[in-house]
Amino acid sequence: MNGMENEGALHVIYDGRCEFCTRWKYRFETLDRRGRLVFHDFHSDRFMDRVPELTRDALETAMHLVDEKGRVYRGFDAVRRLLFINPLTAPAALLLYLPGAAQAGRAVYGVIARRRHRF
């Protein structure tokens, strides 16, 4: 992932055909005062070609985030990383690192992700 444009950007890969997902995209864009987030709809954006480990099946089941070092975060872990972009949401991100939070968060994220088209 070397040579990525938008140095220091967090690339968020989401389902642009999902109304629930696009609403959350706009919320995160609003919080992004420093312009660090770059959003990619996996249905139409070619960014995913630059991250070969992201399969279509993986993208159908969870949001992904690729950080400035090329690390890939999936689902709950991507949301937790996104929360750090704004001082108002960073405390919530810290709470999500408490013991047991990741296990519970991943389970809740999975339920929401499977039903996202119903919201």
mmCIF file with all atom_site columns, C-alpha atoms in Angstrom:
data_model
loop_
_atom_site.group_PDB
_atom_site.id
_atom_site.type_symbol
_atom_site.label_atom_id
_atom_site.label_alt_id
_atom_site.label_comp_id
_atom_site.label_asym_id
_atom_site.label_entity_id
_atom_site.label_seq_id
_atom_site.pdbx_PDB_ins_code
_atom_site.Cartn_x
_atom_site.Cartn_y
_atom_site.Cartn_z
_atom_site.occupancy
_atom_site.B_iso_or_equiv
_atom_site.pdbx_formal_charge
_atom_site.auth_seq_id
_atom_site.auth_comp_id
_atom_site.auth_asym_id
_atom_site.auth_atom_id
_atom_site.pdbx_PDB_model_num
ATOM 1   C CA . MET A 1 1   ? 0.000   0.000   0.000  1.00 0.00 ? 1   MET A CA 1
ATOM 2   C CA . ASN A 1 2   ? 2.975   2.294   -0.367 1.00 0.00 ? 2   ASN A CA 1
ATOM 3   C CA . GLY A 1 3   ? 2.457   5.405   -2.430 1.00 0.00 ? 3   GLY A CA 1
ATOM 4   C CA . MET A 1 4   ? -1.152  5.890   -1.364 1.00 0.00 ? 4   MET A CA 1
ATOM 5   C CA . GLU A 1 5   ? -2.523  9.321   -2.098 1.00 0.00 ? 5   GLU A CA 1
ATOM 6   C CA . ASN A 1 6   ? -3.905  11.267  0.854  1.00 0.00 ? 6   ASN A CA 1
ATOM 7   C CA . GLU A 1 7   ? -0.935  10.638  3.130  1.00 0.00 ? 7   GLU A CA 1
ATOM 8   C CA . GLY A 1 8   ? -2.185  9.922   6.648  1.00 0.00 ? 8   GLY A CA 1
ATOM 9   C CA . ALA A 1 9   ? -5.696  9.145   5.419  1.00 0.00 ? 9   ALA A CA 1
ATOM 10  C CA . LEU A 1 10  ? -7.901  6.416   6.766  1.00 0.00 ? 10  LEU A CA 1
ATOM 11  C CA . HIS A 1 11  ? -9.610  4.642   3.867  1.00 0.00 ? 11  HIS A CA 1
ATOM 12  C CA . VAL A 1 12  ? -13.066 3.398   4.816  1.00 0.00 ? 12  VAL A CA 1
ATOM 13  C CA . ILE A 1 13  ? -14.622 0.768   2.561  1.00 0.00 ? 13  ILE A CA 1
ATOM 14  C CA . TYR A 1 14  ? -18.374 0.504   2.971  1.00 0.00 ? 14  TYR A CA 1
ATOM 15  C CA . ASP A 1 15  ? -21.516 -0.765  1.225  1.00 0.00 ? 15  ASP A CA 1
ATOM 16  C CA . GLY A 1 16  ? -22.867 2.177   -0.766 1.00 0.00 ? 16  GLY A CA 1
ATOM 17  C CA . ARG A 1 17  ? -26.067 0.266   -1.565 1.00 0.00 ? 17  ARG A CA 1
ATOM 18  C CA . CYS A 1 18  ? -26.942 0.052   2.121  1.00 0.00 ? 18  CYS A CA 1
ATOM 19  C CA . GLU A 1 19  ? -28.941 3.003   3.437  1.00 0.00 ? 19  GLU A CA 1
ATOM 20  C CA . PHE A 1 20  ? -27.909 2.266   7.023  1.00 0.00 ? 20  PHE A CA 1
ATOM 21  C CA . CYS A 1 21  ? -24.236 2.232   5.963  1.00 0.00 ? 21  CYS A CA 1
ATOM 22  C CA . THR A 1 22  ? -24.456 5.476   3.989  1.00 0.00 ? 22  THR A CA 1
ATOM 23  C CA . ARG A 1 23  ? -26.147 7.246   6.914  1.00 0.00 ? 23  ARG A CA 1
ATOM 24  C CA . TRP A 1 24  ? -23.236 6.256   9.161  1.00 0.00 ? 24  TRP A CA 1
ATOM 25  C CA . LYS A 1 25  ? -20.788 7.317   6.454  1.00 0.00 ? 25  LYS A CA 1
ATOM 26  C CA . TYR A 1 26  ? -22.263 10.838  6.513  1.00 0.00 ? 26  TYR A CA 1
ATOM 27  C CA . ARG A 1 27  ? -22.109 10.918  10.319 1.00 0.00 ? 27  ARG A CA 1
ATOM 28  C CA . PHE A 1 28  ? -18.424 10.035  10.302 1.00 0.00 ? 28  PHE A CA 1
ATOM 29  C CA . GLU A 1 29  ? -17.760 12.564  7.529  1.00 0.00 ? 29  GLU A CA 1
ATOM 30  C CA . THR A 1 30  ? -19.373 15.243  9.681  1.00 0.00 ? 30  THR A CA 1
ATOM 31  C CA . LEU A 1 31  ? -17.108 14.335  12.598 1.00 0.00 ? 31  LEU A CA 1
ATOM 32  C CA . ASP A 1 32  ? -14.004 14.327  10.395 1.00 0.00 ? 32  ASP A CA 1
ATOM 33  C CA . ARG A 1 33  ? -12.904 17.948  10.903 1.00 0.00 ? 33  ARG A CA 1
ATOM 34  C CA . ARG A 1 34  ? -9.354  17.262  9.729  1.00 0.00 ? 34  ARG A CA 1
ATOM 35  C CA . GLY A 1 35  ? -10.309 15.553  6.480  1.00 0.00 ? 35  GLY A CA 1
ATOM 36  C CA . ARG A 1 36  ? -8.551  12.294  7.300  1.00 0.00 ? 36  ARG A CA 1
ATOM 37  C CA . LEU A 1 37  ? -11.293 9.956   6.100  1.00 0.00 ? 37  LEU A CA 1
ATOM 38  C CA . VAL A 1 38  ? -11.619 8.821   2.503  1.00 0.00 ? 38  VAL A CA 1
ATOM 39  C CA . PHE A 1 39  ? -14.708 6.703   1.795  1.00 0.00 ? 39  PHE A CA 1
ATOM 40  C CA . HIS A 1 40  ? -14.895 4.027   -0.885 1.00 0.00 ? 40  HIS A CA 1
ATOM 41  C CA . ASP A 1 41  ? -18.111 2.296   -1.957 1.00 0.00 ? 41  ASP A CA 1
ATOM 42  C CA . PHE A 1 42  ? -16.941 -1.236  -2.670 1.00 0.00 ? 42  PHE A CA 1
ATOM 43  C CA . HIS A 1 43  ? -19.534 -1.571  -5.444 1.00 0.00 ? 43  HIS A CA 1
ATOM 44  C CA . SER A 1 44  ? -18.043 1.181   -7.588 1.00 0.00 ? 44  SER A CA 1
ATOM 45  C CA . ASP A 1 45  ? -14.642 2.277   -6.275 1.00 0.00 ? 45  ASP A CA 1
ATOM 46  C CA . ARG A 1 46  ? -11.463 0.610   -7.506 1.00 0.00 ? 46  ARG A CA 1
ATOM 47  C CA . PHE A 1 47  ? -9.556  1.243   -4.262 1.00 0.00 ? 47  PHE A CA 1
ATOM 48  C CA . MET A 1 48  ? -10.069 -2.381  -3.232 1.00 0.00 ? 48  MET A CA 1
ATOM 49  C CA . ASP A 1 49  ? -7.828  -3.499  -6.109 1.00 0.00 ? 49  ASP A CA 1
ATOM 50  C CA . ARG A 1 50  ? -4.961  -2.007  -4.097 1.00 0.00 ? 50  ARG A CA 1
ATOM 51  C CA . VAL A 1 51  ? -5.739  -4.233  -1.116 1.00 0.00 ? 51  VAL A CA 1
ATOM 52  C CA . PRO A 1 52  ? -5.825  -7.765  -2.556 1.00 0.00 ? 52  PRO A CA 1
ATOM 53  C CA . GLU A 1 53  ? -6.674  -9.421  0.779  1.00 0.00 ? 53  GLU A CA 1
ATOM 54  C CA . LEU A 1 54  ? -10.103 -7.742  0.683  1.00 0.00 ? 54  LEU A CA 1
ATOM 55  C CA . THR A 1 55  ? -12.352 -10.210 -1.077 1.00 0.00 ? 55  THR A CA 1
ATOM 56  C CA . ARG A 1 56  ? -15.839 -9.445  -2.308 1.00 0.00 ? 56  ARG A CA 1
ATOM 57  C CA . ASP A 1 57  ? -17.249 -11.828 0.326  1.00 0.00 ? 57  ASP A CA 1
ATOM 58  C CA . ALA A 1 58  ? -15.367 -10.025 3.109  1.00 0.00 ? 58  ALA A CA 1
ATOM 59  C CA . LEU A 1 59  ? -16.610 -6.652  1.883  1.00 0.00 ? 59  LEU A CA 1
ATOM 60  C CA . GLU A 1 60  ? -20.200 -7.917  1.735  1.00 0.00 ? 60  GLU A CA 1
ATOM 61  C CA . THR A 1 61  ? -20.085 -8.915  5.398  1.00 0.00 ? 61  THR A CA 1
ATOM 62  C CA . ALA A 1 62  ? -18.307 -5.994  7.076  1.00 0.00 ? 62  ALA A CA 1
ATOM 63  C CA . MET A 1 63  ? -17.007 -2.472  6.707  1.00 0.00 ? 63  MET A CA 1
ATOM 64  C CA . HIS A 1 64  ? -13.222 -2.261  6.410  1.00 0.00 ? 64  HIS A CA 1
ATOM 65  C CA . LEU A 1 65  ? -10.719 0.451   7.187  1.00 0.00 ? 65  LEU A CA 1
ATOM 66  C CA . VAL A 1 66  ? -7.177  0.688   5.829  1.00 0.00 ? 66  VAL A CA 1
ATOM 67  C CA . ASP A 1 67  ? -4.938  2.970   7.866  1.00 0.00 ? 67  ASP A CA 1
ATOM 68  C CA . GLU A 1 68  ? -1.967  5.073   6.802  1.00 0.00 ? 68  GLU A CA 1
ATOM 69  C CA . LYS A 1 69  ? 0.384   2.102   7.362  1.00 0.00 ? 69  LYS A CA 1
ATOM 70  C CA . GLY A 1 70  ? -1.713  -0.287  5.280  1.00 0.00 ? 70  GLY A CA 1
ATOM 71  C CA . ARG A 1 71  ? -3.177  -2.147  8.264  1.00 0.00 ? 71  ARG A CA 1
ATOM 72  C CA . VAL A 1 72  ? -6.666  -3.464  7.629  1.00 0.00 ? 72  VAL A CA 1
ATOM 73  C CA . TYR A 1 73  ? -9.379  -3.261  10.296 1.00 0.00 ? 73  TYR A CA 1
ATOM 74  C CA . ARG A 1 74  ? -12.650 -5.126  9.863  1.00 0.00 ? 74  ARG A CA 1
ATOM 75  C CA . GLY A 1 75  ? -16.136 -4.629  11.289 1.00 0.00 ? 75  GLY A CA 1
ATOM 76  C CA . PHE A 1 76  ? -16.143 -3.712  14.964 1.00 0.00 ? 76  PHE A CA 1
ATOM 77  C CA . ASP A 1 77  ? -12.389 -3.057  14.894 1.00 0.00 ? 77  ASP A CA 1
ATOM 78  C CA . ALA A 1 78  ? -12.875 -0.602  12.009 1.00 0.00 ? 78  ALA A CA 1
ATOM 79  C CA . VAL A 1 79  ? -15.603 1.235   13.927 1.00 0.00 ? 79  VAL A CA 1
ATOM 80  C CA . ARG A 1 80  ? -13.438 1.378   17.031 1.00 0.00 ? 80  ARG A CA 1
ATOM 81  C CA . ARG A 1 81  ? -10.573 2.845   14.950 1.00 0.00 ? 81  ARG A CA 1
ATOM 82  C CA . LEU A 1 82  ? -12.936 5.381   13.331 1.00 0.00 ? 82  LEU A CA 1
ATOM 83  C CA . LEU A 1 83  ? -14.040 6.658   16.711 1.00 0.00 ? 83  LEU A CA 1
ATOM 84  C CA . PHE A 1 84  ? -10.505 7.901   17.379 1.00 0.00 ? 84  PHE A CA 1
ATOM 85  C CA . ILE A 1 85  ? -10.713 10.534  14.614 1.00 0.00 ? 85  ILE A CA 1
ATOM 86  C CA . ASN A 1 86  ? -12.627 13.013  16.734 1.00 0.00 ? 86  ASN A CA 1
ATOM 87  C CA . PRO A 1 87  ? -11.976 14.183  20.298 1.00 0.00 ? 87  PRO A CA 1
ATOM 88  C CA . LEU A 1 88  ? -15.702 13.892  21.025 1.00 0.00 ? 88  LEU A CA 1
ATOM 89  C CA . THR A 1 89  ? -15.828 10.194  20.118 1.00 0.00 ? 89  THR A CA 1
ATOM 90  C CA . ALA A 1 90  ? -12.332 9.140   21.249 1.00 0.00 ? 90  ALA A CA 1
ATOM 91  C CA . PRO A 1 91  ? -13.483 8.414   24.844 1.00 0.00 ? 91  PRO A CA 1
ATOM 92  C CA . ALA A 1 92  ? -16.021 5.936   23.462 1.00 0.00 ? 92  ALA A CA 1
ATOM 93  C CA . ALA A 1 93  ? -13.229 4.260   21.508 1.00 0.00 ? 93  ALA A CA 1
ATOM 94  C CA . LEU A 1 94  ? -11.204 3.902   24.701 1.00 0.00 ? 94  LEU A CA 1
ATOM 95  C CA . LEU A 1 95  ? -14.170 2.236   26.428 1.00 0.00 ? 95  LEU A CA 1
ATOM 96  C CA . LEU A 1 96  ? -14.287 -0.295  23.600 1.00 0.00 ? 96  LEU A CA 1
ATOM 97  C CA . TYR A 1 97  ? -10.834 -1.521  24.665 1.00 0.00 ? 97  TYR A CA 1
ATOM 98  C CA . LEU A 1 98  ? -12.013 -2.551  28.135 1.00 0.00 ? 98  LEU A CA 1
ATOM 99  C CA . PRO A 1 99  ? -11.922 -6.293  28.895 1.00 0.00 ? 99  PRO A CA 1
ATOM 100 C CA . GLY A 1 100 ? -14.791 -8.082  27.173 1.00 0.00 ? 100 GLY A CA 1
ATOM 101 C CA . ALA A 1 101 ? -15.764 -5.103  25.013 1.00 0.00 ? 101 ALA A CA 1
ATOM 102 C CA . ALA A 1 102 ? -14.216 -6.479  21.841 1.00 0.00 ? 102 ALA A CA 1
ATOM 103 C CA . GLN A 1 103 ? -15.948 -9.844  22.120 1.00 0.00 ? 103 GLN A CA 1
ATOM 104 C CA . ALA A 1 104 ? -19.319 -8.238  22.817 1.00 0.00 ? 104 ALA A CA 1
ATOM 105 C CA . GLY A 1 105 ? -18.753 -5.528  20.199 1.00 0.00 ? 105 GLY A CA 1
ATOM 106 C CA . ARG A 1 106 ? -17.872 -8.027  17.481 1.00 0.00 ? 106 ARG A CA 1
ATOM 107 C CA . ALA A 1 107 ? -21.000 -10.047 18.266 1.00 0.00 ? 107 ALA A CA 1
ATOM 108 C CA . VAL A 1 108 ? -23.243 -6.959  18.156 1.00 0.00 ? 108 VAL A CA 1
ATOM 109 C CA . TYR A 1 109 ? -21.544 -5.709  14.980 1.00 0.00 ? 109 TYR A CA 1
ATOM 110 C CA . GLY A 1 110 ? -22.161 -9.110  13.344 1.00 0.00 ? 110 GLY A CA 1
ATOM 111 C CA . VAL A 1 111 ? -25.878 -9.008  14.130 1.00 0.00 ? 111 VAL A CA 1
ATOM 112 C CA . ILE A 1 112 ? -26.220 -5.444  12.833 1.00 0.00 ? 112 ILE A CA 1
ATOM 113 C CA . ALA A 1 113 ? -24.162 -6.161  9.704  1.00 0.00 ? 113 ALA A CA 1
ATOM 114 C CA . ARG A 1 114 ? -26.290 -9.178  8.787  1.00 0.00 ? 114 ARG A CA 1
ATOM 115 C CA . ARG A 1 115 ? -29.498 -7.137  9.190  1.00 0.00 ? 115 ARG A CA 1
ATOM 116 C CA . ARG A 1 116 ? -28.245 -3.772  7.898  1.00 0.00 ? 116 ARG A CA 1
ATOM 117 C CA . HIS A 1 117 ? -30.510 -3.733  4.852  1.00 0.00 ? 117 HIS A CA 1
ATOM 118 C CA . ARG A 1 118 ? -33.566 -3.873  7.143  1.00 0.00 ? 118 ARG A CA 1
ATOM 119 C CA . PHE A 1 119 ? -32.696 -0.654  9.027  1.00 0.00 ? 119 PHE A CA 1
#
